Tab-separated table of C-alpha atoms in Angstrom:
chain	number	residue	atom	x	y	z
A	275	SER	CA	-0.332	-13.827	-20.721
A	276	LYS	CA	-2.575	-10.783	-21.021
A	277	ARG	CA	-1.158	-9.436	-17.765
A	278	SER	CA	2.355	-8.995	-19.112
A	279	LYS	CA	1.457	-6.135	-21.444
A	280	ARG	CA	0.075	-3.404	-19.112
A	281	ILE	CA	2.699	-3.056	-16.407
A	282	PHE	CA	3.082	0.302	-14.641
A	283	GLU	CA	6.481	1.278	-13.354
A	284	ALA	CA	6.896	4.604	-11.604
A	285	LYS	CA	9.895	5.478	-13.760
A	286	HIS	CA	7.548	5.491	-16.773
A	287	LEU	CA	5.220	8.166	-15.349
A	288	HIS	CA	4.792	11.002	-17.888
A	289	VAL	CA	3.293	14.482	-17.842
A	290	ILE	CA	1.198	15.171	-20.930
A	291	SER	CA	0.361	18.787	-21.729
A	292	VAL	CA	-2.712	18.415	-23.913
A	293	GLY	CA	-2.920	22.054	-25.010
A	294	VAL	CA	0.582	22.044	-26.509
A	295	ARG	CA	0.670	18.329	-27.343
A	296	SER	CA	3.854	17.636	-25.443
A	297	ARG	CA	4.881	14.721	-23.286
A	298	ARG	CA	7.809	14.409	-20.926
A	299	PRO	CA	8.881	12.053	-18.185
A	300	MET	CA	7.847	13.290	-14.744
A	301	ALA	CA	10.773	14.379	-12.578
A	302	GLN	CA	10.464	12.258	-9.450
A	303	SER	CA	12.235	10.636	-6.557
A	304	LEU	CA	11.870	6.867	-6.944
A	305	GLN	CA	13.064	5.817	-3.462
A	306	ALA	CA	9.551	5.012	-2.170
A	307	ALA	CA	7.980	4.199	-5.555
A	308	PRO	CA	5.664	1.178	-5.830
A	309	PRO	CA	6.794	-2.137	-7.294
A	310	ALA	CA	5.801	-2.798	-10.911
A	311	ARG	CA	2.134	-3.668	-11.412
A	312	GLY	CA	-0.636	-3.793	-13.951
A	313	TRP	CA	-4.423	-3.578	-13.717
A	314	HIS	CA	-4.046	-1.327	-10.672
A	315	GLU	CA	-6.204	1.543	-9.460
A	316	ASN	CA	-5.175	5.156	-9.347
A	317	VAL	CA	-6.942	8.433	-8.604
A	318	VAL	CA	-5.910	12.019	-7.929
A	319	VAL	CA	-6.824	13.704	-4.639
A	320	GLU	CA	-5.653	17.295	-4.279
A	321	ASP	CA	-1.971	17.295	-5.343
A	322	LYS	CA	-1.377	13.538	-5.010
A	323	MET	CA	-1.953	10.585	-7.303
A	324	PHE	CA	-2.679	7.425	-5.291
A	325	VAL	CA	-1.775	3.985	-6.710
A	326	TRP	CA	-2.792	0.630	-5.175
A	327	GLY	CA	-3.887	-2.889	-5.960
A	328	GLY	CA	-3.253	-4.572	-9.258
A	329	THR	CA	-1.140	-7.547	-10.120
A	330	CYS	CA	2.299	-8.523	-11.298
A	331	GLY	CA	1.858	-11.824	-13.054
A	332	SER	CA	-0.449	-13.992	-10.918
A	333	GLN	CA	0.290	-12.215	-7.605
A	334	PHE	CA	-2.245	-9.621	-6.417
A	335	HIS	CA	-0.971	-6.539	-4.597
A	336	SER	CA	-2.768	-5.877	-1.316
A	337	ARG	CA	-4.840	-2.719	-1.060
A	338	LEU	CA	-2.933	-2.051	2.150
A	339	ASP	CA	0.011	-1.574	-0.218
A	340	LEU	CA	-0.871	2.054	-1.005
A	341	PHE	CA	1.407	4.631	-2.642
A	342	SER	CA	1.102	8.274	-3.598
A	343	VAL	CA	3.183	10.626	-5.697
A	344	ASN	CA	3.041	14.360	-5.128
A	345	ILE	CA	2.366	15.658	-8.631
A	346	VAL	CA	4.132	18.962	-7.825
A	347	THR	CA	7.349	17.663	-6.211
A	348	GLY	CA	7.487	14.162	-7.738
A	349	GLU	CA	8.072	12.596	-4.317
A	350	TRP	CA	6.669	9.068	-3.804
A	351	ARG	CA	5.391	7.911	-0.432
A	352	CYS	CA	4.329	4.480	0.821
A	353	HIS	CA	1.256	4.642	3.064
A	354	LYS	CA	0.290	1.831	5.362
A	355	ALA	CA	-3.493	1.933	5.436
A	356	LEU	CA	-4.968	0.718	8.676
A	357	ARG	CA	-6.701	-2.622	8.730
A	358	ARG	CA	-10.369	-2.395	9.474
A	359	GLU	CA	-12.464	-3.640	6.618
A	360	THR	CA	-9.770	-4.014	3.998
A	361	PRO	CA	-10.926	-4.812	0.447
A	362	THR	CA	-10.054	-8.196	-0.985
A	363	PRO	CA	-6.796	-8.052	-2.979
A	364	CYS	CA	-7.660	-7.858	-6.655
A	365	CYS	CA	-6.834	-6.348	-10.012
A	366	ASP	CA	-8.796	-4.372	-12.593
A	367	ALA	CA	-11.081	-2.706	-10.021
A	368	PHE	CA	-12.237	0.881	-10.461
A	369	ALA	CA	-12.255	3.958	-8.234
A	370	ALA	CA	-13.547	7.509	-7.815
A	371	VAL	CA	-13.089	10.324	-5.309
A	372	ILE	CA	-15.575	12.316	-3.229
A	373	GLY	CA	-13.889	14.916	-1.025
A	374	SER	CA	-11.003	13.271	0.836
A	375	CYS	CA	-12.408	9.753	0.376
A	376	ILE	CA	-11.494	7.260	-2.304
A	377	TYR	CA	-14.155	4.708	-3.248
A	378	THR	CA	-13.289	1.442	-4.938
A	379	HIS	CA	-15.641	-1.136	-6.413
A	380	GLY	CA	-15.328	-4.520	-8.042
A	381	GLY	CA	-12.166	-6.108	-9.352
A	382	GLU	CA	-11.009	-9.514	-10.461
A	383	ILE	CA	-10.282	-11.626	-7.374
A	384	SER	CA	-9.068	-14.785	-9.137
A	385	THR	CA	-6.934	-14.850	-12.265
A	386	SER	CA	-7.690	-18.506	-12.958
A	387	LEU	CA	-11.476	-18.281	-12.563
A	388	PHE	CA	-12.041	-14.656	-13.674
A	389	THR	CA	-14.212	-14.103	-10.598
A	390	ALA	CA	-15.483	-10.544	-10.083
A	391	SER	CA	-15.993	-8.839	-6.727
A	392	ASP	CA	-19.093	-6.798	-5.891
A	393	GLU	CA	-17.465	-5.099	-2.860
A	394	LEU	CA	-17.662	-1.313	-2.377
A	395	HIS	CA	-15.066	0.208	-0.027
A	396	GLN	CA	-14.057	3.670	1.114
A	397	LEU	CA	-10.574	4.873	2.047
A	398	ASP	CA	-10.487	8.087	4.056
A	399	ILE	CA	-7.047	9.470	3.170
A	400	LYS	CA	-6.939	11.666	6.246
A	401	GLU	CA	-7.203	8.616	8.543
A	402	MET	CA	-5.747	6.076	6.058
A	403	ARG	CA	-8.468	3.645	7.096
A	404	TRP	CA	-10.523	1.342	4.861
A	405	ARG	CA	-14.171	0.598	5.567
A	406	LYS	CA	-16.725	-1.456	3.717
A	407	VAL	CA	-19.654	0.617	2.450
A	408	GLU	CA	-23.054	-0.941	3.060
A	409	THR	CA	-25.746	0.191	0.629
A	410	ARG	CA	-29.506	-0.164	0.517
A	411	GLY	CA	-31.190	-1.543	-2.543
A	412	ALA	CA	-29.634	-3.543	-5.333
A	413	ILE	CA	-25.862	-3.507	-5.426
A	414	PRO	CA	-24.222	-3.556	-8.850
A	415	THR	CA	-23.139	-7.032	-9.893
A	416	GLY	CA	-19.533	-8.045	-9.483
A	417	ARG	CA	-17.439	-6.670	-12.337
A	418	TYR	CA	-13.933	-5.733	-13.347
A	419	GLY	CA	-12.446	-3.581	-16.052
A	420	ALA	CA	-15.301	-1.072	-15.753
A	421	ALA	CA	-15.279	2.607	-14.759
A	422	MET	CA	-16.662	4.732	-11.953
A	423	CYS	CA	-16.943	8.477	-11.454
A	424	SER	CA	-18.443	10.851	-8.917
A	425	VAL	CA	-20.974	13.561	-9.629
A	426	ASP	CA	-22.530	15.777	-6.953
A	427	GLY	CA	-21.483	13.461	-4.137
A	428	LYS	CA	-22.813	10.323	-5.837
A	429	LEU	CA	-20.931	7.432	-7.430
A	430	LEU	CA	-21.825	6.288	-10.939
A	431	CYS	CA	-20.666	2.848	-12.002
């Protein structure tokens, strides 16, 4: 299966120093580390890398299943995001950050049918609350395996 080849495990997290071309395992406490997953989302906000979603085999991880690692101390934390307008569990979605908010779009919502989501959601990390973002105009078509970035307070995807 294609899903068996891209599995992330916290113990495999590395620090790569591009300027000196070195790589080393990140010193970290694994007590609250996330379970193994692939096709997940991750972004960095301030001094934390957030990891959520994805799949392990045919099981999707919920986006309420949200973890962060402090990139200075190496300490993992499990966050329980509040239910409000929680995104559909999926894999291979994409994300970007504006301020203290993480935005996520798309994702594969069925491994057997390769169905793509067109949902756009925001997670305010200060409140740990998801909300669906309503937009005006044409919304991008459902997709997965794409990329998104933020520039001047706008999302490009």
